[in-house]
Amino acid sequence: MNLQPTQLEGCFIIEPKVFGDERGYFFESFNQQKFQELTGYDTVFVQDNQSYSTKGVLRGLHFQTGQSAQAKLVRVIKGEVLDVAVDLRAGSKTYGKHFSLIISEKNNKQLFIPRGFAHGFIVLSDDAIFQYKCDNYYDKAAEGGIHYADPDLNIDWILPHEQLIVSAKDLELPRAYNFGGLLNQ
């Protein structure tokens, strides 16, 4: 497993060592001990989530607040997505900045997103199966979000606006979000 820091403090790209031959391939997608040694995070994941989406589906930008904040380890099982993390931690050197990464079934990259970040992704392939681990249980009362087209973030979602498929709920998320102190991190 290789670890590469991103420009966002505490957010890491993780690349597994893939063993392939004429039969196919094998890789260890997660190892708690190696993860902790490489990242320095003593994170215990308690919930796995998976979604299926078609090209242009944009999910996000979502987060959980307060005691329900979640760290995530995301990966793509099928297809290709642009994954985006936004630092919402007041006082962080990278506060208000975002990072994006193409994750696919071919590159097997994973992104670790610590607590205090918003997260979203858009499907670039015909369809995608997206899987992620969370270190805290989902709490509807603690959910929050930022509109994907927030002008302060200016995220390049790669696909043209007319190709985006966004839920009604995500379309109602606030723009020009007041990041300050929201997550109590």
PDB file of N, CA and C in Angstrom, residues 39-130:
ATOM      1  N   THR A  39      -0.984   6.543   7.796  1.00  0.00           N
ATOM      2  CA  THR A  39      -1.684   7.825   7.927  1.00  0.00           C
ATOM      3  C   THR A  39      -1.493   8.484   9.281  1.00  0.00           C
ATOM      4  N   GLY A  40      -1.229   7.683  10.309  1.00  0.00           N
ATOM      5  CA  GLY A  40      -1.172   8.220  11.661  1.00  0.00           C
ATOM      6  C   GLY A  40      -2.541   8.380  12.287  1.00  0.00           C
ATOM      7  N   TYR A  41      -3.582   7.993  11.566  1.00  0.00           N
ATOM      8  CA  TYR A  41      -4.947   8.079  12.074  1.00  0.00           C
ATOM      9  C   TYR A  41      -5.342   6.759  12.732  1.00  0.00           C
ATOM     10  N   ASP A  42      -5.847   6.833  13.945  1.00  0.00           N
ATOM     11  CA  ASP A  42      -6.359   5.658  14.649  1.00  0.00           C
ATOM     12  C   ASP A  42      -7.857   5.572  14.375  1.00  0.00           C
ATOM     13  N   THR A  43      -8.197   5.410  13.114  1.00  0.00           N
ATOM     14  CA  THR A  43      -9.581   5.411  12.656  1.00  0.00           C
ATOM     15  C   THR A  43     -10.118   3.988  12.609  1.00  0.00           C
ATOM     16  N   VAL A  44     -11.291   3.792  13.193  1.00  0.00           N
ATOM     17  CA  VAL A  44     -11.963   2.504  13.120  1.00  0.00           C
ATOM     18  C   VAL A  44     -13.233   2.718  12.299  1.00  0.00           C
ATOM     19  N   PHE A  45     -13.319   2.037  11.171  1.00  0.00           N
ATOM     20  CA  PHE A  45     -14.483   2.187  10.305  1.00  0.00           C
ATOM     21  C   PHE A  45     -15.614   1.299  10.807  1.00  0.00           C
ATOM     22  N   VAL A  46     -16.822   1.867  10.900  1.00  0.00           N
ATOM     23  CA  VAL A  46     -17.961   1.158  11.480  1.00  0.00           C
ATOM     24  C   VAL A  46     -19.100   0.927  10.490  1.00  0.00           C
ATOM     25  N   GLN A  47     -19.013   1.528   9.309  1.00  0.00           N
ATOM     26  CA  GLN A  47     -20.109   1.411   8.341  1.00  0.00           C
ATOM     27  C   GLN A  47     -19.533   1.453   6.935  1.00  0.00           C
ATOM     28  N   ASP A  48     -19.973   0.526   6.072  1.00  0.00           N
ATOM     29  CA  ASP A  48     -19.623   0.539   4.656  1.00  0.00           C
ATOM     30  C   ASP A  48     -20.869   0.898   3.860  1.00  0.00           C
ATOM     31  N   ASN A  49     -20.699   1.783   2.872  1.00  0.00           N
ATOM     32  CA  ASN A  49     -21.801   2.196   1.997  1.00  0.00           C
ATOM     33  C   ASN A  49     -21.406   1.970   0.552  1.00  0.00           C
ATOM     34  N   GLN A  50     -22.396   1.707  -0.285  1.00  0.00           N
ATOM     35  CA  GLN A  50     -22.152   1.504  -1.704  1.00  0.00           C
ATOM     36  C   GLN A  50     -23.281   2.137  -2.491  1.00  0.00           C
ATOM     37  N   SER A  51     -22.928   2.766  -3.616  1.00  0.00           N
ATOM     38  CA  SER A  51     -23.960   3.331  -4.490  1.00  0.00           C
ATOM     39  C   SER A  51     -23.665   2.956  -5.933  1.00  0.00           C
ATOM     40  N   TYR A  52     -24.733   2.895  -6.707  1.00  0.00           N
ATOM     41  CA  TYR A  52     -24.647   2.684  -8.147  1.00  0.00           C
ATOM     42  C   TYR A  52     -25.217   3.943  -8.791  1.00  0.00           C
ATOM     43  N   SER A  53     -24.521   4.463  -9.789  1.00  0.00           N
ATOM     44  CA  SER A  53     -24.972   5.676 -10.473  1.00  0.00           C
ATOM     45  C   SER A  53     -24.583   5.598 -11.943  1.00  0.00           C
ATOM     46  N   THR A  54     -25.289   6.359 -12.759  1.00  0.00           N
ATOM     47  CA  THR A  54     -24.992   6.425 -14.188  1.00  0.00           C
ATOM     48  C   THR A  54     -24.235   7.718 -14.502  1.00  0.00           C
ATOM     49  N   LYS A  55     -23.735   7.807 -15.730  1.00  0.00           N
ATOM     50  CA  LYS A  55     -22.919   8.945 -16.154  1.00  0.00           C
ATOM     51  C   LYS A  55     -23.626  10.266 -15.878  1.00  0.00           C
ATOM     52  N   GLY A  56     -22.890  11.186 -15.309  1.00  0.00           N
ATOM     53  CA  GLY A  56     -23.408  12.523 -15.032  1.00  0.00           C
ATOM     54  C   GLY A  56     -24.028  12.693 -13.657  1.00  0.00           C
ATOM     55  N   VAL A  57     -24.266  11.588 -12.951  1.00  0.00           N
ATOM     56  CA  VAL A  57     -24.836  11.702 -11.606  1.00  0.00           C
ATOM     57  C   VAL A  57     -23.794  12.352 -10.699  1.00  0.00           C
ATOM     58  N   LEU A  58     -24.219  13.430 -10.045  1.00  0.00           N
ATOM     59  CA  LEU A  58     -23.365  14.141  -9.099  1.00  0.00           C
ATOM     60  C   LEU A  58     -23.993  14.001  -7.728  1.00  0.00           C
ATOM     61  N   ARG A  59     -23.248  13.458  -6.803  1.00  0.00           N
ATOM     62  CA  ARG A  59     -23.719  13.285  -5.421  1.00  0.00           C
ATOM     63  C   ARG A  59     -22.842  14.142  -4.521  1.00  0.00           C
ATOM     64  N   GLY A  60     -23.459  15.087  -3.836  1.00  0.00           N
ATOM     65  CA  GLY A  60     -22.691  15.924  -2.914  1.00  0.00           C
ATOM     66  C   GLY A  60     -22.978  17.394  -3.113  1.00  0.00           C
ATOM     67  N   LEU A  61     -22.326  18.129  -2.380  1.00  0.00           N
ATOM     68  CA  LEU A  61     -21.258  17.922  -1.412  1.00  0.00           C
ATOM     69  C   LEU A  61     -21.877  17.726  -0.033  1.00  0.00           C
ATOM     70  N   HIS A  62     -21.592  16.619   0.630  1.00  0.00           N
ATOM     71  CA  HIS A  62     -22.246  16.250   1.884  1.00  0.00           C
ATOM     72  C   HIS A  62     -21.246  16.165   3.031  1.00  0.00           C
ATOM     73  N   PHE A  63     -21.756  16.362   4.252  1.00  0.00           N
ATOM     74  CA  PHE A  63     -20.954  16.167   5.458  1.00  0.00           C
ATOM     75  C   PHE A  63     -21.880  15.929   6.640  1.00  0.00           C
ATOM     76  N   GLN A  64     -21.300  15.480   7.727  1.00  0.00           N
ATOM     77  CA  GLN A  64     -21.998  15.288   9.004  1.00  0.00           C
ATOM     78  C   GLN A  64     -21.347  16.233  10.010  1.00  0.00           C
ATOM     79  N   THR A  65     -22.134  16.835  10.886  1.00  0.00           N
ATOM     80  CA  THR A  65     -21.624  17.826  11.833  1.00  0.00           C
ATOM     81  C   THR A  65     -21.446  17.257  13.241  1.00  0.00           C
ATOM     82  N   GLY A  66     -20.705  18.012  14.049  1.00  0.00           N
ATOM     83  CA  GLY A  66     -20.567  17.734  15.479  1.00  0.00           C
ATOM     84  C   GLY A  66     -20.078  16.345  15.794  1.00  0.00           C
ATOM     85  N   GLN A  67     -20.723  15.717  16.793  1.00  0.00           N
ATOM     86  CA  GLN A  67     -20.337  14.377  17.235  1.00  0.00           C
ATOM     87  C   GLN A  67     -20.562  13.324  16.150  1.00  0.00           C
ATOM     88  N   SER A  68     -21.332  13.665  15.137  1.00  0.00           N
ATOM     89  CA  SER A  68     -21.631  12.710  14.059  1.00  0.00           C
ATOM     90  C   SER A  68     -20.732  12.880  12.836  1.00  0.00           C
ATOM     91  N   ALA A  69     -19.721  13.756  12.917  1.00  0.00           N
ATOM     92  CA  ALA A  69     -18.799  13.937  11.792  1.00  0.00           C
ATOM     93  C   ALA A  69     -18.200  12.585  11.406  1.00  0.00           C
ATOM     94  N   GLN A  70     -17.897  12.440  10.118  1.00  0.00           N
ATOM     95  CA  GLN A  70     -17.393  11.168   9.613  1.00  0.00           C
ATOM     96  C   GLN A  70     -16.094  11.339   8.831  1.00  0.00           C
ATOM     97  N   ALA A  71     -15.145  10.444   9.062  1.00  0.00           N
ATOM     98  CA  ALA A  71     -14.020  10.258   8.152  1.00  0.00           C
ATOM     99  C   ALA A  71     -14.457   9.188   7.163  1.00  0.00           C
ATOM    100  N   LYS A  72     -13.960   9.284   5.921  1.00  0.00           N
ATOM    101  CA  LYS A  72     -14.349   8.324   4.885  1.00  0.00           C
ATOM    102  C   LYS A  72     -13.123   7.819   4.144  1.00  0.00           C
ATOM    103  N   LEU A  73     -13.196   6.583   3.714  1.00  0.00           N
ATOM    104  CA  LEU A  73     -12.220   5.996   2.810  1.00  0.00           C
ATOM    105  C   LEU A  73     -13.016   5.541   1.600  1.00  0.00           C
ATOM    106  N   VAL A  74     -12.807   6.218   0.451  1.00  0.00           N
ATOM    107  CA  VAL A  74     -13.644   5.985  -0.725  1.00  0.00           C
ATOM    108  C   VAL A  74     -12.864   5.276  -1.824  1.00  0.00           C
ATOM    109  N   ARG A  75     -13.622   4.478  -2.618  1.00  0.00           N
ATOM    110  CA  ARG A  75     -13.032   3.794  -3.764  1.00  0.00           C
ATOM    111  C   ARG A  75     -14.112   3.467  -4.784  1.00  0.00           C
ATOM    112  N   VAL A  76     -13.682   3.150  -5.992  1.00  0.00           N
ATOM    113  CA  VAL A  76     -14.594   2.791  -7.074  1.00  0.00           C
ATOM    114  C   VAL A  76     -14.388   1.320  -7.408  1.00  0.00           C
ATOM    115  N   ILE A  77     -15.475   0.573  -7.412  1.00  0.00           N
ATOM    116  CA  ILE A  77     -15.418  -0.848  -7.751  1.00  0.00           C
ATOM    117  C   ILE A  77     -15.617  -1.054  -9.246  1.00  0.00           C
ATOM    118  N   LYS A  78     -16.469  -0.196  -9.846  1.00  0.00           N
ATOM    119  CA  LYS A  78     -16.730  -0.273 -11.284  1.00  0.00           C
ATOM    120  C   LYS A  78     -16.850   1.141 -11.822  1.00  0.00           C
ATOM    121  N   GLY A  79     -16.202   1.401 -12.953  1.00  0.00           N
ATOM    122  CA  GLY A  79     -16.341   2.689 -13.602  1.00  0.00           C
ATOM    123  C   GLY A  79     -15.297   3.702 -13.187  1.00  0.00           C
ATOM    124  N   GLU A  80     -15.662   4.983 -13.347  1.00  0.00           N
ATOM    125  CA  GLU A  80     -14.739   6.080 -13.077  1.00  0.00           C
ATOM    126  C   GLU A  80     -15.507   7.282 -12.554  1.00  0.00           C
ATOM    127  N   VAL A  81     -14.977   7.910 -11.515  1.00  0.00           N
ATOM    128  CA  VAL A  81     -15.595   9.108 -10.942  1.00  0.00           C
ATOM    129  C   VAL A  81     -14.542  10.177 -10.702  1.00  0.00           C
ATOM    130  N   LEU A  82     -15.005  11.406 -10.635  1.00  0.00           N
ATOM    131  CA  LEU A  82     -14.204  12.503 -10.108  1.00  0.00           C
ATOM    132  C   LEU A  82     -14.657  12.665  -8.677  1.00  0.00           C
ATOM    133  N   ASP A  83     -13.736  12.465  -7.741  1.00  0.00           N
ATOM    134  CA  ASP A  83     -14.054  12.558  -6.322  1.00  0.00           C
ATOM    135  C   ASP A  83     -13.539  13.892  -5.798  1.00  0.00           C
ATOM    136  N   VAL A  84     -14.330  14.545  -4.926  1.00  0.00           N
ATOM    137  CA  VAL A  84     -13.993  15.880  -4.434  1.00  0.00           C
ATOM    138  C   VAL A  84     -14.128  15.932  -2.918  1.00  0.00           C
ATOM    139  N   ALA A  85     -13.105  16.500  -2.267  1.00  0.00           N
ATOM    140  CA  ALA A  85     -13.124  16.742  -0.821  1.00  0.00           C
ATOM    141  C   ALA A  85     -12.910  18.234  -0.584  1.00  0.00           C
ATOM    142  N   VAL A  86     -13.665  18.794   0.377  1.00  0.00           N
ATOM    143  CA  VAL A  86     -13.565  20.214   0.717  1.00  0.00           C
ATOM    144  C   VAL A  86     -13.275  20.329   2.207  1.00  0.00           C
ATOM    145  N   ASP A  87     -12.215  21.044   2.563  1.00  0.00           N
ATOM    146  CA  ASP A  87     -11.810  21.211   3.962  1.00  0.00           C
ATOM    147  C   ASP A  87     -12.696  22.263   4.626  1.00  0.00           C
ATOM    148  N   LEU A  88     -13.481  21.831   5.623  1.00  0.00           N
ATOM    149  CA  LEU A  88     -14.375  22.735   6.362  1.00  0.00           C
ATOM    150  C   LEU A  88     -13.912  22.963   7.792  1.00  0.00           C
ATOM    151  N   ARG A  89     -12.702  22.561   8.107  1.00  0.00           N
ATOM    152  CA  ARG A  89     -12.202  22.659   9.481  1.00  0.00           C
ATOM    153  C   ARG A  89     -11.692  24.072   9.753  1.00  0.00           C
ATOM    154  N   ALA A  90     -12.446  24.809  10.567  1.00  0.00           N
ATOM    155  CA  ALA A  90     -12.033  26.158  10.941  1.00  0.00           C
ATOM    156  C   ALA A  90     -10.660  26.084  11.591  1.00  0.00           C
ATOM    157  N   GLY A  91      -9.756  26.946  11.173  1.00  0.00           N
ATOM    158  CA  GLY A  91      -8.414  26.955  11.722  1.00  0.00           C
ATOM    159  C   GLY A  91      -7.419  26.101  10.954  1.00  0.00           C
ATOM    160  N   SER A  92      -7.885  25.276  10.028  1.00  0.00           N
ATOM    161  CA  SER A  92      -6.992  24.453   9.216  1.00  0.00           C
ATOM    162  C   SER A  92      -6.251  25.334   8.210  1.00  0.00           C
ATOM    163  N   LYS A  93      -5.006  24.973   7.895  1.00  0.00           N
ATOM    164  CA  LYS A  93      -4.236  25.716   6.889  1.00  0.00           C
ATOM    165  C   LYS A  93      -4.873  25.606   5.504  1.00  0.00           C
ATOM    166  N   THR A  94      -5.655  24.543   5.289  1.00  0.00           N
ATOM    167  CA  THR A  94      -6.268  24.345   3.973  1.00  0.00           C
ATOM    168  C   THR A  94      -7.783  24.579   4.009  1.00  0.00           C
ATOM    169  N   TYR A  95      -8.249  25.271   5.038  1.00  0.00           N
ATOM    170  CA  TYR A  95      -9.674  25.585   5.212  1.00  0.00           C
ATOM    171  C   TYR A  95     -10.247  26.255   3.960  1.00  0.00           C
ATOM    172  N   GLY A  96     -11.415  25.763   3.514  1.00  0.00           N
ATOM    173  CA  GLY A  96     -12.100  26.344   2.368  1.00  0.00           C
ATOM    174  C   GLY A  96     -11.554  25.907   1.023  1.00  0.00           C
ATOM    175  N   LYS A  97     -10.519  25.095   1.011  1.00  0.00           N
ATOM    176  CA  LYS A  97      -9.942  24.620  -0.249  1.00  0.00           C
ATOM    177  C   LYS A  97     -10.488  23.227  -0.573  1.00  0.00           C
ATOM    178  N   HIS A  98     -10.404  22.878  -1.855  1.00  0.00           N
ATOM    179  CA  HIS A  98     -10.881  21.553  -2.256  1.00  0.00           C
ATOM    180  C   HIS A  98      -9.796  20.815  -3.032  1.00  0.00           C
ATOM    181  N   PHE A  99      -9.990  19.507  -3.108  1.00  0.00           N
ATOM    182  CA  PHE A  99      -9.092  18.619  -3.836  1.00  0.00           C
ATOM    183  C   PHE A  99      -9.956  17.671  -4.640  1.00  0.00           C
ATOM    184  N   SER A 100      -9.557  17.402  -5.872  1.00  0.00           N
ATOM    185  CA  SER A 100     -10.295  16.434  -6.679  1.00  0.00           C
ATOM    186  C   SER A 100      -9.327  15.422  -7.273  1.00  0.00           C
ATOM    187  N   LEU A 101      -9.857  14.215  -7.490  1.00  0.00           N
ATOM    188  CA  LEU A 101      -9.058  13.096  -7.960  1.00  0.00           C
ATOM    189  C   LEU A 101      -9.951  12.160  -8.764  1.00  0.00           C
ATOM    190  N   ILE A 102      -9.445  11.717  -9.909  1.00  0.00           N
ATOM    191  CA  ILE A 102     -10.168  10.687 -10.659  1.00  0.00           C
ATOM    192  C   ILE A 102      -9.830   9.335 -10.041  1.00  0.00           C
ATOM    193  N   ILE A 103     -10.874   8.629  -9.648  1.00  0.00           N
ATOM    194  CA  ILE A 103     -10.750   7.299  -9.062  1.00  0.00           C
ATOM    195  C   ILE A 103     -11.501   6.339  -9.982  1.00  0.00           C
ATOM    196  N   SER A 104     -10.878   5.204 -10.260  1.00  0.00           N
ATOM    197  CA  SER A 104     -11.520   4.268 -11.186  1.00  0.00           C
ATOM    198  C   SER A 104     -11.209   2.825 -10.818  1.00  0.00           C
ATOM    199  N   GLU A 105     -11.939   1.929 -11.447  1.00  0.00           N
ATOM    200  CA  GLU A 105     -11.664   0.502 -11.268  1.00  0.00           C
ATOM    201  C   GLU A 105     -10.304   0.142 -11.859  1.00  0.00           C
ATOM    202  N   LYS A 106      -9.790   0.959 -12.767  1.00  0.00           N
ATOM    203  CA  LYS A 106      -8.495   0.669 -13.391  1.00  0.00           C
ATOM    204  C   LYS A 106      -7.327   1.146 -12.539  1.00  0.00           C
ATOM    205  N   ASN A 107      -7.456   2.340 -11.910  1.00  0.00           N
ATOM    206  CA  ASN A 107      -6.314   2.831 -11.131  1.00  0.00           C
ATOM    207  C   ASN A 107      -6.357   2.377  -9.665  1.00  0.00           C
ATOM    208  N   ASN A 108      -7.495   1.862  -9.213  1.00  0.00           N
ATOM    209  CA  ASN A 108      -7.662   1.322  -7.853  1.00  0.00           C
ATOM    210  C   ASN A 108      -7.292   2.302  -6.743  1.00  0.00           C
ATOM    211  N   LYS A 109      -7.225   3.589  -7.054  1.00  0.00           N
ATOM    212  CA  LYS A 109      -6.894   4.577  -6.025  1.00  0.00           C
ATOM    213  C   LYS A 109      -8.048   4.698  -5.038  1.00  0.00           C
ATOM    214  N   GLN A 110      -7.684   5.050  -3.817  1.00  0.00           N
ATOM    215  CA  GLN A 110      -8.654   5.342  -2.776  1.00  0.00           C
ATOM    216  C   GLN A 110      -8.313   6.719  -2.222  1.00  0.00           C
ATOM    217  N   LEU A 111      -9.295   7.386  -1.650  1.00  0.00           N
ATOM    218  CA  LEU A 111      -9.059   8.677  -1.035  1.00  0.00           C
ATOM    219  C   LEU A 111      -9.540   8.611   0.403  1.00  0.00           C
ATOM    220  N   PHE A 112      -8.645   8.946   1.335  1.00  0.00           N
ATOM    221  CA  PHE A 112      -9.028   9.065   2.737  1.00  0.00           C
ATOM    222  C   PHE A 112      -9.358  10.517   3.005  1.00  0.00           C
ATOM    223  N   ILE A 113     -10.568  10.737   3.522  1.00  0.00           N
ATOM    224  CA  ILE A 113     -11.068  12.068   3.818  1.00  0.00           C
ATOM    225  C   ILE A 113     -11.349  12.119   5.314  1.00  0.00           C
ATOM    226  N   PRO A 114     -10.586  12.897   6.079  1.00  0.00           N
ATOM    227  CA  PRO A 114     -10.798  12.927   7.531  1.00  0.00           C
ATOM    228  C   PRO A 114     -12.084  13.654   7.916  1.00  0.00           C
ATOM    229  N   ARG A 115     -12.428  13.561   9.177  1.00  0.00           N
ATOM    230  CA  ARG A 115     -13.579  14.303   9.700  1.00  0.00           C
ATOM    231  C   ARG A 115     -13.366  15.797   9.452  1.00  0.00           C
ATOM    232  N   GLY A 116     -14.472  16.491   9.223  1.00  0.00           N
ATOM    233  CA  GLY A 116     -14.382  17.928   9.006  1.00  0.00           C
ATOM    234  C   GLY A 116     -14.326  18.328   7.544  1.00  0.00           C
ATOM    235  N   PHE A 117     -14.610  17.396   6.660  1.00  0.00           N
ATOM    236  CA  PHE A 117     -14.595  17.671   5.225  1.00  0.00           C
ATOM    237  C   PHE A 117     -15.983  17.430   4.634  1.00  0.00           C
ATOM    238  N   ALA A 118     -16.311  18.190   3.579  1.00  0.00           N
ATOM    239  CA  ALA A 118     -17.461  17.864   2.734  1.00  0.00           C
ATOM    240  C   ALA A 118     -16.938  16.955   1.628  1.00  0.00           C
ATOM    241  N   HIS A 119     -17.825  16.122   1.079  1.00  0.00           N
ATOM    242  CA  HIS A 119     -17.416  15.152   0.076  1.00  0.00           C
ATOM    243  C   HIS A 119     -18.488  15.022  -0.999  1.00  0.00           C
ATOM    244  N   GLY A 120     -18.040  14.821  -2.231  1.00  0.00           N
ATOM    245  CA  GLY A 120     -18.962  14.564  -3.333  1.00  0.00           C
ATOM    246  C   GLY A 120     -18.227  13.900  -4.481  1.00  0.00           C
ATOM    247  N   PHE A 121     -19.001  13.406  -5.439  1.00  0.00           N
ATOM    248  CA  PHE A 121     -18.388  12.811  -6.630  1.00  0.00           C
ATOM    249  C   PHE A 121     -19.348  12.903  -7.795  1.00  0.00           C
ATOM    250  N   ILE A 122     -18.772  12.823  -8.997  1.00  0.00           N
ATOM    251  CA  ILE A 122     -19.554  12.775 -10.236  1.00  0.00           C
ATOM    252  C   ILE A 122     -19.073  11.584 -11.056  1.00  0.00           C
ATOM    253  N   VAL A 123     -20.022  10.880 -11.675  1.00  0.00           N
ATOM    254  CA  VAL A 123     -19.700   9.697 -12.481  1.00  0.00           C
ATOM    255  C   VAL A 123     -19.299  10.142 -13.881  1.00  0.00           C
ATOM    256  N   LEU A 124     -18.103   9.729 -14.300  1.00  0.00           N
ATOM    257  CA  LEU A 124     -17.571  10.080 -15.619  1.00  0.00           C
ATOM    258  C   LEU A 124     -17.757   8.963 -16.643  1.00  0.00           C
ATOM    259  N   SER A 125     -17.878   7.729 -16.193  1.00  0.00           N
ATOM    260  CA  SER A 125     -18.068   6.573 -17.074  1.00  0.00           C
ATOM    261  C   SER A 125     -19.567   6.340 -17.291  1.00  0.00           C
ATOM    262  N   ASP A 126     -19.908   5.351 -18.127  1.00  0.00           N
ATOM    263  CA  ASP A 126     -21.328   5.061 -18.388  1.00  0.00           C
ATOM    264  C   ASP A 126     -22.089   4.771 -17.099  1.00  0.00           C
ATOM    265  N   ASP A 127     -21.439   4.087 -16.166  1.00  0.00           N
ATOM    266  CA  ASP A 127     -22.008   3.861 -14.842  1.00  0.00           C
ATOM    267  C   ASP A 127     -20.870   3.588 -13.873  1.00  0.00           C
ATOM    268  N   ALA A 128     -21.186   3.580 -12.586  1.00  0.00           N
ATOM    269  CA  ALA A 128     -20.144   3.361 -11.584  1.00  0.00           C
ATOM    270  C   ALA A 128     -20.742   2.764 -10.324  1.00  0.00           C
ATOM    271  N   ILE A 129     -19.937   1.936  -9.679  1.00  0.00           N
ATOM    272  CA  ILE A 129     -20.248   1.447  -8.334  1.00  0.00           C
ATOM    273  C   ILE A 129     -19.204   2.066  -7.422  1.00  0.00           C
ATOM    274  N   PHE A 130     -19.689   2.855  -6.474  1.00  0.00           N
ATOM    275  CA  PHE A 130     -18.851   3.633  -5.568  1.00  0.00           C
ATOM    276  C   PHE A 130     -19.022   3.063  -4.169  1.00  0.00           C
TER     277      PHE A 130
END
